CSV table of C-alpha atoms in Angstrom, one decimal:
chain,number,residue,atom,x,y,z
V,6,MET,CA,18.1,26.1,-24.6
V,7,PRO,CA,18.3,29.3,-22.5
V,8,VAL,CA,17.4,29.0,-18.9
V,9,SER,CA,14.9,31.5,-17.5
V,10,GLU,CA,15.9,33.5,-14.4
V,11,PRO,CA,15.8,32.9,-11.6
V,12,ARG,CA,17.0,29.4,-12.1
V,13,LEU,CA,15.5,26.6,-10.0
V,14,LYS,CA,18.8,25.3,-8.5
V,15,THR,CA,17.6,23.0,-5.7
V,16,VAL,CA,14.6,20.8,-5.1
V,17,TYR,CA,13.7,19.4,-1.7
V,18,TRP,CA,12.0,16.1,-2.7
V,19,THR,CA,9.9,14.5,-0.1
V,20,VAL,CA,10.0,11.1,-1.7
V,21,THR,CA,7.4,9.4,0.5
V,22,ARG,CA,5.5,9.6,3.8
V,23,GLU,CA,6.4,6.0,4.4
V,24,CYS,CA,8.9,5.4,7.2
V,25,ASN,CA,10.2,2.5,9.3
V,26,GLN,CA,10.4,4.7,12.4
V,27,ARG,CA,7.8,6.6,14.3
V,28,CYS,CA,9.8,9.6,15.6
V,29,SER,CA,8.2,11.6,18.4
V,30,HIS,CA,9.1,14.9,16.7
V,31,CYS,CA,8.2,14.1,13.1
V,32,TRP,CA,6.5,17.1,11.6
V,33,ILE,CA,4.8,15.2,8.8
V,34,SER,CA,3.7,12.2,11.0
V,35,ALA,CA,5.5,9.8,8.7
V,36,GLY,CA,4.7,6.2,8.9
V,37,THR,CA,2.3,4.5,6.4
V,38,ARG,CA,2.7,5.1,2.7
V,39,ARG,CA,-0.2,7.1,1.2
V,40,GLU,CA,-1.9,6.6,-2.2
V,41,GLY,CA,-0.9,8.7,-5.1
V,42,GLU,CA,2.8,8.8,-4.6
V,43,LEU,CA,4.9,9.3,-7.7
V,44,ASN,CA,6.1,6.3,-9.5
V,45,THR,CA,9.5,6.1,-11.2
V,46,GLU,CA,8.3,7.2,-14.7
V,47,GLU,CA,6.4,10.2,-13.3
V,48,SER,CA,9.5,11.2,-11.2
V,49,LEU,CA,11.7,11.1,-14.2
V,50,GLN,CA,9.2,13.1,-16.2
V,51,ILE,CA,9.2,15.8,-13.6
V,52,PHE,CA,13.0,16.0,-13.2
V,53,ASN,CA,13.5,16.0,-16.9
V,54,VAL,CA,11.7,19.3,-17.0
V,55,MET,CA,13.5,20.7,-13.9
V,56,VAL,CA,16.9,19.8,-15.4
V,57,ASP,CA,16.1,22.2,-18.3
V,58,MET,CA,15.3,24.9,-15.7
V,59,GLY,CA,18.9,24.9,-14.4
V,60,LEU,CA,18.6,22.3,-11.6
V,61,GLU,CA,21.8,21.6,-9.8
V,62,GLN,CA,20.9,19.7,-6.6
V,63,VAL,CA,18.2,17.5,-5.2
V,64,LYS,CA,17.7,16.6,-1.6
V,65,LEU,CA,15.9,13.4,-1.1
V,66,THR,CA,14.0,13.1,2.2
V,67,GLY,CA,10.9,11.7,3.6
V,68,GLY,CA,9.6,9.7,5.4
V,69,GLU,CA,12.4,7.3,4.8
V,70,PRO,CA,13.6,7.6,1.2
V,71,LEU,CA,15.6,4.3,1.2
V,72,LEU,CA,12.3,2.4,1.6
V,73,GLN,CA,11.9,3.3,-2.1
V,74,TRP,CA,15.4,2.4,-3.1
V,75,LYS,CA,14.6,1.0,-6.6
V,76,LYS,CA,12.8,4.2,-7.6
V,77,ILE,CA,15.3,6.7,-6.2
V,78,ASN,CA,18.2,4.7,-7.5
V,79,THR,CA,16.9,5.1,-11.0
V,80,VAL,CA,16.0,8.8,-10.5
V,81,MET,CA,19.5,9.6,-9.0
V,82,GLU,CA,21.2,7.9,-11.9
V,83,PHE,CA,19.2,10.1,-14.2
V,84,LEU,CA,20.1,13.2,-12.2
V,85,ILE,CA,23.8,12.4,-12.1
V,86,ASP,CA,23.9,11.7,-15.8
V,87,HIS,CA,22.5,15.3,-16.3
V,88,GLY,CA,25.0,17.0,-14.0
V,89,VAL,CA,22.6,17.2,-11.0
V,90,GLN,CA,24.0,16.2,-7.6
V,91,PRO,CA,21.6,14.3,-5.2
V,92,ARG,CA,22.0,14.1,-1.5
V,93,ILE,CA,20.0,12.0,1.0
V,94,GLU,CA,18.5,12.5,4.4
V,95,THR,CA,17.9,9.1,6.1
V,96,ASN,CA,17.9,7.2,9.4
V,97,ALA,CA,20.3,4.8,7.6
V,98,THR,CA,18.8,1.7,9.3
V,99,LEU,CA,18.1,0.1,5.9
V,100,ILE,CA,21.7,0.3,4.7
V,101,GLN,CA,22.3,-3.0,6.5
V,102,ASP,CA,19.3,-4.7,4.9
V,103,ALA,CA,18.6,-6.3,1.5
V,104,TYR,CA,19.9,-3.5,-0.7
V,105,GLY,CA,22.7,-2.5,1.7
V,106,GLU,CA,25.7,-3.3,-0.5
V,107,GLU,CA,24.0,-1.9,-3.6
V,108,ILE,CA,23.2,1.3,-1.7
V,109,LEU,CA,26.7,1.7,-0.4
V,110,SER,CA,28.3,1.0,-3.8
V,111,PHE,CA,26.1,3.6,-5.4
V,112,LEU,CA,26.7,6.3,-2.8
V,113,GLU,CA,30.5,5.7,-2.9
V,114,LYS,CA,30.7,5.6,-6.7
V,115,ASN,CA,28.7,8.8,-7.2
V,116,HIS,CA,29.9,10.8,-4.2
V,117,VAL,CA,26.4,11.2,-2.8
V,118,HIS,CA,26.4,13.0,0.6
V,119,VAL,CA,24.2,11.5,3.3
V,120,ALA,CA,22.7,13.2,6.3
V,121,VAL,CA,22.0,10.7,9.1
V,122,SER,CA,19.7,11.2,12.1
V,123,LEU,CA,21.3,10.4,15.5
V,124,ASP,CA,19.6,11.8,18.5
V,125,SER,CA,21.5,10.4,21.4
V,126,HIS,CA,24.7,8.5,22.4
V,127,ILE,CA,22.5,6.3,24.6
V,128,PRO,CA,20.9,3.5,22.6
V,129,GLN,CA,17.6,3.3,24.6
V,130,GLN,CA,17.1,7.1,24.5
V,131,HIS,CA,17.6,7.2,20.7
V,132,ASP,CA,15.4,4.2,20.1
V,133,GLN,CA,12.6,5.5,22.3
V,134,PHE,CA,12.6,8.9,20.6
V,135,ARG,CA,12.5,7.3,17.2
V,136,GLY,CA,10.1,4.6,17.9
V,137,MET,CA,12.3,1.7,16.7
V,138,LYS,CA,13.9,-0.9,19.0
V,139,GLY,CA,17.4,-1.6,17.8
V,140,GLY,CA,17.5,1.5,15.6
V,141,PHE,CA,20.6,3.0,17.3
V,142,GLU,CA,22.7,-0.1,16.6
V,143,LYS,CA,21.5,-0.3,13.0
V,144,THR,CA,22.4,3.4,12.4
V,145,LEU,CA,25.8,3.1,14.0
V,146,SER,CA,26.5,0.0,11.9
V,147,ALA,CA,25.5,1.9,8.8
V,148,LEU,CA,27.8,4.8,9.7
V,149,THR,CA,30.7,2.4,10.2
V,150,SER,CA,30.0,1.0,6.7
V,151,MET,CA,29.7,4.4,5.1
V,152,ARG,CA,33.0,5.4,6.6
V,153,SER,CA,34.7,2.3,5.3
V,154,HIS,CA,33.4,3.1,1.9
V,155,ASN,CA,34.6,6.7,2.1
V,156,ILE,CA,31.1,8.0,1.8
V,157,SER,CA,30.6,11.6,2.8
V,158,PHE,CA,28.1,11.9,5.7
V,159,SER,CA,26.9,14.4,8.3
V,160,ILE,CA,24.9,13.9,11.5
V,161,VAL,CA,21.7,15.6,12.4
V,162,THR,CA,20.6,15.6,16.0
V,163,VAL,CA,17.3,16.9,17.4
V,164,LEU,CA,17.7,18.8,20.7
V,165,HIS,CA,14.9,18.1,23.1
V,166,ARG,CA,14.0,18.1,26.7
V,167,GLU,CA,15.2,14.6,27.4
V,168,ASN,CA,18.6,14.8,25.7
V,169,ARG,CA,19.4,18.4,26.7
V,170,ALA,CA,21.3,17.4,29.8
V,171,THR,CA,23.7,15.2,27.7
V,172,ILE,CA,24.1,17.2,24.6
V,173,ASP,CA,27.8,17.8,25.4
V,174,GLU,CA,28.3,14.0,25.5
V,175,ILE,CA,26.3,13.6,22.3
V,176,VAL,CA,28.6,16.1,20.5
V,177,ASP,CA,31.7,14.3,21.8
V,178,PHE,CA,30.3,10.9,20.7
V,179,VAL,CA,29.4,12.2,17.2
V,180,ARG,CA,32.9,13.7,16.9
V,181,GLU,CA,34.4,10.2,17.2
V,182,ILE,CA,32.3,9.1,14.3
V,183,TYR,CA,34.1,11.6,12.1
V,184,PRO,CA,31.2,13.2,10.2
V,185,ARG,CA,31.8,16.0,7.8
V,186,HIS,CA,29.4,18.2,9.8
V,187,HIS,CA,27.1,17.9,12.8
V,188,GLN,CA,23.8,19.9,12.7
V,189,ILE,CA,21.7,20.3,15.8
V,190,ASN,CA,18.0,21.1,15.2
V,191,ILE,CA,15.1,22.0,17.6
V,192,ILE,CA,11.6,20.5,17.3
V,193,THR,CA,9.1,22.1,15.0
V,194,PRO,CA,5.8,21.6,16.8
V,195,GLU,CA,3.9,20.2,13.9
V,196,GLY,CA,2.6,16.8,12.9
V,197,ARG,CA,3.4,14.2,15.6
V,198,ALA,CA,5.1,16.9,17.7
V,199,GLU,CA,2.3,19.4,17.6
V,200,ASN,CA,0.7,18.3,20.9
V,201,ASN,CA,3.6,16.4,22.3
V,202,ASP,CA,4.9,18.5,25.2
V,203,ARG,CA,7.1,15.7,26.6
V,204,TYR,CA,10.0,16.6,24.3
V,205,GLN,CA,9.6,20.4,23.8
V,206,LEU,CA,12.2,22.5,25.4
V,207,PRO,CA,10.7,25.0,27.9
V,208,ILE,CA,10.4,28.6,26.7
V,209,GLU,CA,13.0,29.8,29.2
V,210,SER,CA,15.6,27.4,27.6
V,211,TYR,CA,15.6,29.4,24.4
V,212,VAL,CA,16.4,32.6,26.1
V,213,GLU,CA,18.6,31.6,29.1
V,214,ASP,CA,20.1,28.3,28.0
V,215,LEU,CA,20.6,28.0,24.3
V,216,PRO,CA,22.9,31.0,23.7
V,217,LEU,CA,25.3,29.8,26.4
V,218,LEU,CA,25.1,26.2,25.1
V,219,ILE,CA,25.8,27.2,21.5
V,220,LYS,CA,28.7,29.4,22.6
V,221,LYS,CA,30.2,26.6,24.6
V,222,ILE,CA,29.9,24.0,21.8
V,223,ARG,CA,31.1,26.4,19.1
V,224,LYS,CA,34.2,27.3,21.2
V,225,LYS,CA,35.0,23.6,21.4
V,226,MET,CA,34.0,22.4,17.9
V,227,GLY,CA,34.1,25.6,15.8
V,228,GLU,CA,32.2,25.4,12.5
V,229,LYS,CA,32.0,21.6,12.7
V,230,VAL,CA,28.7,21.9,14.7
V,231,SER,CA,25.9,24.2,13.7
V,232,PHE,CA,22.5,25.0,15.3
V,233,ALA,CA,19.4,25.6,13.2
V,234,ILE,CA,17.6,28.2,15.4
V,235,PRO,CA,16.4,31.8,15.1
V,236,TYR,CA,19.3,34.2,15.4
V,237,VAL,CA,17.8,35.9,18.5
V,238,PHE,CA,18.6,32.8,20.5
V,239,ALA,CA,22.1,32.4,19.2
V,240,PRO,CA,25.4,34.2,20.2
V,241,LEU,CA,26.1,37.2,18.1
V,242,ASN,CA,29.2,35.6,16.5
V,243,THR,CA,27.0,32.9,14.9
V,244,ARG,CA,27.3,32.8,11.1
V,245,PHE,CA,24.0,33.8,9.6
V,246,LEU,CA,22.5,31.6,6.9
V,247,ASN,CA,19.4,32.7,5.0
V,248,CYS,CA,16.7,30.4,3.6
V,249,THR,CA,16.5,30.7,-0.2
V,250,VAL,CA,13.2,29.0,-0.7
V,251,GLY,CA,11.4,30.7,-3.6
V,252,LYS,CA,14.7,32.2,-4.8
V,253,GLU,CA,16.5,29.1,-5.8
V,254,ILE,CA,14.7,26.3,-3.9
V,255,CYS,CA,11.3,24.7,-4.1
V,256,GLY,CA,9.7,21.6,-2.6
V,257,LEU,CA,8.4,18.5,-4.5
V,258,LEU,CA,5.9,16.4,-2.5
V,259,PRO,CA,5.3,12.7,-2.7
V,260,ASN,CA,2.3,13.1,-5.1
V,261,GLY,CA,4.0,15.6,-7.4
V,262,ASP,CA,2.7,18.7,-5.7
V,263,ILE,CA,5.0,21.8,-5.8
V,264,ALA,CA,5.3,23.7,-2.6
V,265,MET,CA,7.5,26.2,-0.9
V,266,CYS,CA,9.3,23.2,0.7
V,267,GLY,CA,8.1,20.1,2.5
V,268,ALA,CA,5.8,22.2,4.6
V,269,GLY,CA,3.1,21.9,1.9
V,270,ILE,CA,2.5,18.4,3.0
V,271,ASN,CA,0.5,19.6,6.0
V,272,ARG,CA,-1.4,22.5,4.4
V,273,GLU,CA,-3.1,22.5,1.0
V,274,ASP,CA,-2.8,26.3,0.7
V,275,LEU,CA,1.0,25.9,0.7
V,276,VAL,CA,0.7,23.8,-2.5
V,277,LEU,CA,1.4,26.0,-5.5
V,278,GLY,CA,0.6,23.5,-8.3
V,279,ASN,CA,1.2,19.9,-9.4
V,280,ALA,CA,4.2,19.0,-11.5
V,281,LEU,CA,2.3,16.4,-13.4
V,282,ARG,CA,-0.7,18.5,-14.3
V,283,ASP,CA,0.7,22.0,-14.4
V,284,ASP,CA,3.5,23.9,-16.1
V,285,ILE,CA,6.4,23.6,-13.7
V,286,GLU,CA,8.3,26.5,-15.1
V,287,ASP,CA,5.2,28.7,-15.0
V,288,ILE,CA,4.7,27.8,-11.3
V,289,TRP,CA,8.3,28.6,-10.5
V,290,LEU,CA,8.5,31.9,-12.3
V,291,HIS,CA,5.0,33.3,-11.7
V,292,SER,CA,3.5,31.9,-8.5
V,293,PRO,CA,2.6,34.8,-6.3
V,294,VAL,CA,4.1,33.1,-3.3
V,295,PHE,CA,7.5,32.5,-5.0
V,296,MET,CA,7.4,36.0,-6.4
V,297,THR,CA,6.8,37.5,-2.9
V,298,LEU,CA,9.7,35.5,-1.4
V,299,ARG,CA,12.0,36.7,-4.2
V,300,ARG,CA,11.2,40.3,-3.5
V,301,GLY,CA,11.8,39.8,0.1
V,302,ILE,CA,9.3,40.2,2.8
V,303,THR,CA,9.7,43.8,4.0
V,304,SER,CA,6.6,44.0,6.2
V,305,LEU,CA,7.0,41.3,8.8
V,306,LYS,CA,4.3,41.2,11.5
V,307,GLY,CA,4.4,40.8,15.3
V,308,VAL,CA,7.7,40.7,17.1
V,309,CYS,CA,9.6,40.2,13.9
V,310,SER,CA,8.6,43.7,12.8
V,311,ASN,CA,10.5,45.1,15.8
V,312,CYS,CA,13.5,42.7,16.0
V,313,TRP,CA,17.1,43.8,15.2
V,314,PHE,CA,17.7,40.5,13.5
V,315,ALA,CA,14.8,40.7,11.0
V,316,GLN,CA,17.0,42.2,8.4
V,317,TYR,CA,19.2,39.2,8.5
V,318,CYS,CA,16.9,36.2,9.1
V,319,MET,CA,13.8,37.7,7.3
V,320,GLY,CA,11.6,36.0,9.8
V,321,HIS,CA,13.5,32.7,9.8
V,322,CYS,CA,11.3,29.9,8.2
V,323,ARG,CA,8.5,31.4,6.2
V,324,ALA,CA,6.9,28.1,5.5
V,325,TYR,CA,6.5,27.3,9.2
V,326,ALA,CA,5.2,30.8,9.9
V,327,TYR,CA,2.6,30.4,7.1
V,328,SER,CA,1.7,26.9,8.2
V,329,VAL,CA,0.9,28.2,11.7
V,330,TYR,CA,-0.6,31.6,11.0
V,331,GLY,CA,-1.7,31.5,7.3
V,332,GLN,CA,0.3,34.6,6.3
V,333,LEU,CA,3.7,34.9,4.7
V,334,GLU,CA,4.4,38.1,6.7
V,335,ALA,CA,3.5,36.4,10.0
V,336,PRO,CA,6.1,36.3,12.8
V,337,TYR,CA,8.2,33.2,13.4
V,338,PRO,CA,5.9,31.2,15.8
V,339,MET,CA,8.6,30.4,18.4
V,340,CYS,CA,9.8,34.0,18.6
V,341,GLN,CA,6.2,35.3,18.9
V,342,THR,CA,5.4,32.7,21.6
V,343,VAL,CA,8.5,33.8,23.6
V,344,TYR,CA,7.5,37.5,23.2
V,345,GLU,CA,3.9,36.8,24.3
V,346,GLN,CA,5.2,35.1,27.4
V,347,GLY,CA,7.3,38.1,28.2
V,348,ALA,CA,10.6,36.4,27.7
V,349,PHE,CA,11.9,37.9,24.5
V,350,PRO,CA,15.2,39.7,25.1
V,351,GLU,CA,14.4,43.4,25.3
V,352,LYS,CA,17.9,44.3,24.1
V,353,TYR,CA,17.0,42.9,20.6
V,354,LEU,CA,13.9,45.0,20.2
V,355,VAL,CA,14.3,48.1,18.1
V,356,HIS,CA,11.6,49.9,20.0
V,357,PRO,CA,11.2,48.1,23.4
V,358,GLU,CA,8.1,50.2,24.2
V,359,ARG,CA,6.1,49.1,21.1
V,360,ASP,CA,3.4,46.5,21.4
V,361,CYS,CA,4.3,43.5,19.2
V,362,SER,CA,1.2,41.4,19.7
V,363,TYR,CA,0.0,39.5,16.7
V,364,VAL,CA,-3.5,38.3,15.7
V,365,PRO,CA,-3.5,36.0,12.7
V,366,PRO,CA,-5.9,36.8,9.8
V,367,GLU,CA,-9.3,35.1,10.1
V,368,GLY,CA,-9.8,32.0,7.9
């Protein structure tokens, strides 16, 4: 059966909103399981269609996907049998629980890569940020088990106001765990983080602090550590990675909704259809949102319209920009906020004299 172009190569599957932690930065406010989440049969039905569309990889995330181990185990077996590689994002605390050995054996046997959240080398700080007493020890124990089973894993750390002073120590601590990679993210102010100023980095940190911090860590660690931030706040020698949502990636939400990525979980207008009720291939090929993203957004608004880096980053995360401003062409919110506060580096403005204020469309 011929595959239509462009192929749907990767799906970001938000398996569930259920989670055993209550992270301060969680942009989907994960916690309690909601009604209407896909069951095993429905999940298999959806992925059976997606396999025929050229699917190559599925990222399972949440919430905490391991809370639904029986379901995702069956789905991953199906994917692997059809040549699709799964990978998992998890806090890893459940790997030491009832299904621990079964999980470890499956991951080892099928070469499934695991991205594990670890936000501090200080147990109390990690546990407080993630809302789980004893979480640090459980995660470290799981990482030890994964290493002994030769399971490929990476570490994901959220950089915030309370761990900024020790980020060098965190990087050194993580290095001794021997992950394949260490990614450092910043907080997206949505969900539980939307009105939580306790952990947000101050605006001046992005301009004055982050470039120097990244340069220092990259000098020591090379490509083993990466930062997921807009290019304007990174050293010029940072390797640029572009988001391919809409070009080869889409999101699948817990109830079967199809979205740009996981961001559709917070805004109904980012949902482009439902994989149980609608034609998945038609959504992928003909959704106006996906078609716009494929063509490339050439008319970015606000400060992004006047930034030297726009041709590379294309406004960074379009899903987050749309979630905040309701417009695909909207500026990236962090960059616009920095500009509005007069802190955007003038040297990166194509026309420094131009007013780059932005007013979102009404409604």
